[in-house]
Amino acid sequence: MPKSKVRKKSVYTPPEGVLQSRTSQARAVQPSPRWWAPLMVTLMVLGLLWIVVYYVAGDQIPFMASLSAWNFAIGFGAMVLGLVMSMRWR
């Protein structure tokens, strides 16, 4: 069987402005500050504890009883904030 002809492809060279703009936009990723991880974990744990305390003794704590359903927003809000911080953690 005859061998197929090999085509020589030219090497792709991007236009001038493309490579320079990408290198100027790239920045070195800095590690997170030392307080980032403890704050992140603390927010998630506090949010969980807030909801647990509300379920167990929410009617016995006056300010929690006055907040009623907002306790869920506070607890889940703290946990979501900790989760968002975990996505930005380096």
mmCIF file of C-alpha atoms in Angstrom:
data_model
loop_
_atom_site.group_PDB
_atom_site.id
_atom_site.type_symbol
_atom_site.label_atom_id
_atom_site.label_comp_id
_atom_site.label_asym_id
_atom_site.label_seq_id
_atom_site.Cartn_x
_atom_site.Cartn_y
_atom_site.Cartn_z
ATOM 1 C CA MET A 1 0.000 0.000 0.000
ATOM 2 C CA PRO A 2 1.440 3.368 -0.922
ATOM 3 C CA LYS A 3 2.393 5.770 1.853
ATOM 4 C CA SER A 4 0.296 8.924 2.070
ATOM 5 C CA LYS A 5 1.866 12.264 1.450
ATOM 6 C CA VAL A 6 2.895 14.103 4.582
ATOM 7 C CA ARG A 7 1.794 17.710 4.605
ATOM 8 C CA LYS A 8 4.051 20.184 6.263
ATOM 9 C CA LYS A 9 2.057 22.475 8.501
ATOM 10 C CA SER A 10 3.390 25.849 9.332
ATOM 11 C CA VAL A 11 3.718 26.611 13.025
ATOM 12 C CA TYR A 12 0.956 28.893 14.246
ATOM 13 C CA THR A 13 2.170 32.299 15.317
ATOM 14 C CA PRO A 14 -0.403 34.436 17.129
ATOM 15 C CA PRO A 15 -0.751 38.123 16.296
ATOM 16 C CA GLU A 16 1.575 40.521 18.087
ATOM 17 C CA GLY A 17 -0.784 41.970 20.698
ATOM 18 C CA VAL A 18 -2.198 38.684 21.996
ATOM 19 C CA LEU A 19 0.741 37.303 23.976
ATOM 20 C CA GLN A 20 1.750 40.628 25.454
ATOM 21 C CA SER A 21 -1.733 41.400 26.766
ATOM 22 C CA ARG A 22 -2.030 38.032 28.519
ATOM 23 C CA THR A 23 1.314 38.302 30.258
ATOM 24 C CA SER A 24 0.588 41.801 31.452
ATOM 25 C CA GLN A 25 -2.794 40.738 32.857
ATOM 26 C CA ALA A 26 -1.457 37.689 34.664
ATOM 27 C CA ARG A 27 -0.437 38.282 38.228
ATOM 28 C CA ALA A 28 1.163 36.044 40.758
ATOM 29 C CA VAL A 29 -1.369 34.390 43.024
ATOM 30 C CA GLN A 30 -0.597 35.352 46.586
ATOM 31 C CA PRO A 31 -1.311 32.951 49.441
ATOM 32 C CA SER A 32 -4.116 33.843 51.809
ATOM 33 C CA PRO A 33 -3.329 35.614 55.073
ATOM 34 C CA ARG A 34 -2.818 33.436 58.145
ATOM 35 C CA TRP A 35 -6.149 34.515 59.657
ATOM 36 C CA TRP A 36 -8.179 33.474 56.579
ATOM 37 C CA ALA A 37 -8.526 29.737 57.313
ATOM 38 C CA PRO A 38 -9.386 30.074 61.032
ATOM 39 C CA LEU A 39 -12.015 32.725 60.255
ATOM 40 C CA MET A 40 -13.461 30.565 57.481
ATOM 41 C CA VAL A 41 -13.807 27.513 59.733
ATOM 42 C CA THR A 42 -15.106 29.626 62.616
ATOM 43 C CA LEU A 43 -17.883 31.107 60.468
ATOM 44 C CA MET A 44 -19.009 27.690 59.284
ATOM 45 C CA VAL A 45 -18.990 26.230 62.797
ATOM 46 C CA LEU A 46 -20.748 29.276 64.312
ATOM 47 C CA GLY A 47 -23.450 29.109 61.654
ATOM 48 C CA LEU A 48 -24.025 25.441 62.390
ATOM 49 C CA LEU A 49 -24.060 26.058 66.161
ATOM 50 C CA TRP A 50 -26.496 28.953 65.738
ATOM 51 C CA ILE A 51 -29.001 26.713 63.967
ATOM 52 C CA VAL A 52 -28.524 23.847 66.446
ATOM 53 C CA VAL A 53 -29.012 26.150 69.436
ATOM 54 C CA TYR A 54 -32.111 27.620 67.809
ATOM 55 C CA TYR A 55 -33.596 24.142 67.345
ATOM 56 C CA VAL A 56 -32.711 22.934 70.839
ATOM 57 C CA ALA A 57 -33.317 26.026 73.003
ATOM 58 C CA GLY A 58 -34.574 28.788 70.710
ATOM 59 C CA ASP A 59 -37.768 29.384 72.679
ATOM 60 C CA GLN A 60 -35.830 29.792 75.951
ATOM 61 C CA ILE A 61 -33.451 32.459 74.638
ATOM 62 C CA PRO A 62 -35.321 35.792 74.398
ATOM 63 C CA PHE A 63 -33.462 37.390 71.470
ATOM 64 C CA MET A 64 -33.601 34.153 69.454
ATOM 65 C CA ALA A 65 -37.319 33.844 70.081
ATOM 66 C CA SER A 66 -37.849 37.395 68.825
ATOM 67 C CA LEU A 67 -35.853 36.708 65.646
ATOM 68 C CA SER A 68 -37.919 33.569 64.863
ATOM 69 C CA ALA A 69 -37.276 32.505 61.236
ATOM 70 C CA TRP A 70 -34.399 34.994 60.812
ATOM 71 C CA ASN A 71 -32.297 32.581 62.855
ATOM 72 C CA PHE A 72 -32.072 30.372 59.784
ATOM 73 C CA ALA A 73 -30.882 33.299 57.685
ATOM 74 C CA ILE A 74 -28.220 34.149 60.268
ATOM 75 C CA GLY A 75 -27.009 30.548 60.588
ATOM 76 C CA PHE A 76 -27.026 29.718 56.902
ATOM 77 C CA GLY A 77 -25.607 33.134 56.049
ATOM 78 C CA ALA A 78 -22.587 32.516 58.275
ATOM 79 C CA MET A 79 -22.085 29.069 56.776
ATOM 80 C CA VAL A 80 -22.375 30.366 53.208
ATOM 81 C CA LEU A 81 -19.921 33.154 53.973
ATOM 82 C CA GLY A 82 -17.452 30.563 55.268
ATOM 83 C CA LEU A 83 -18.008 28.476 52.142
ATOM 84 C CA VAL A 84 -17.383 31.476 49.867
ATOM 85 C CA MET A 85 -14.203 32.190 51.813
ATOM 86 C CA SER A 86 -13.094 28.584 51.266
ATOM 87 C CA MET A 87 -13.328 29.085 47.507
ATOM 88 C CA ARG A 88 -10.981 32.067 47.731
ATOM 89 C CA TRP A 89 -8.518 30.326 50.078
ATOM 90 C CA ARG A 90 -5.052 29.686 48.655
#
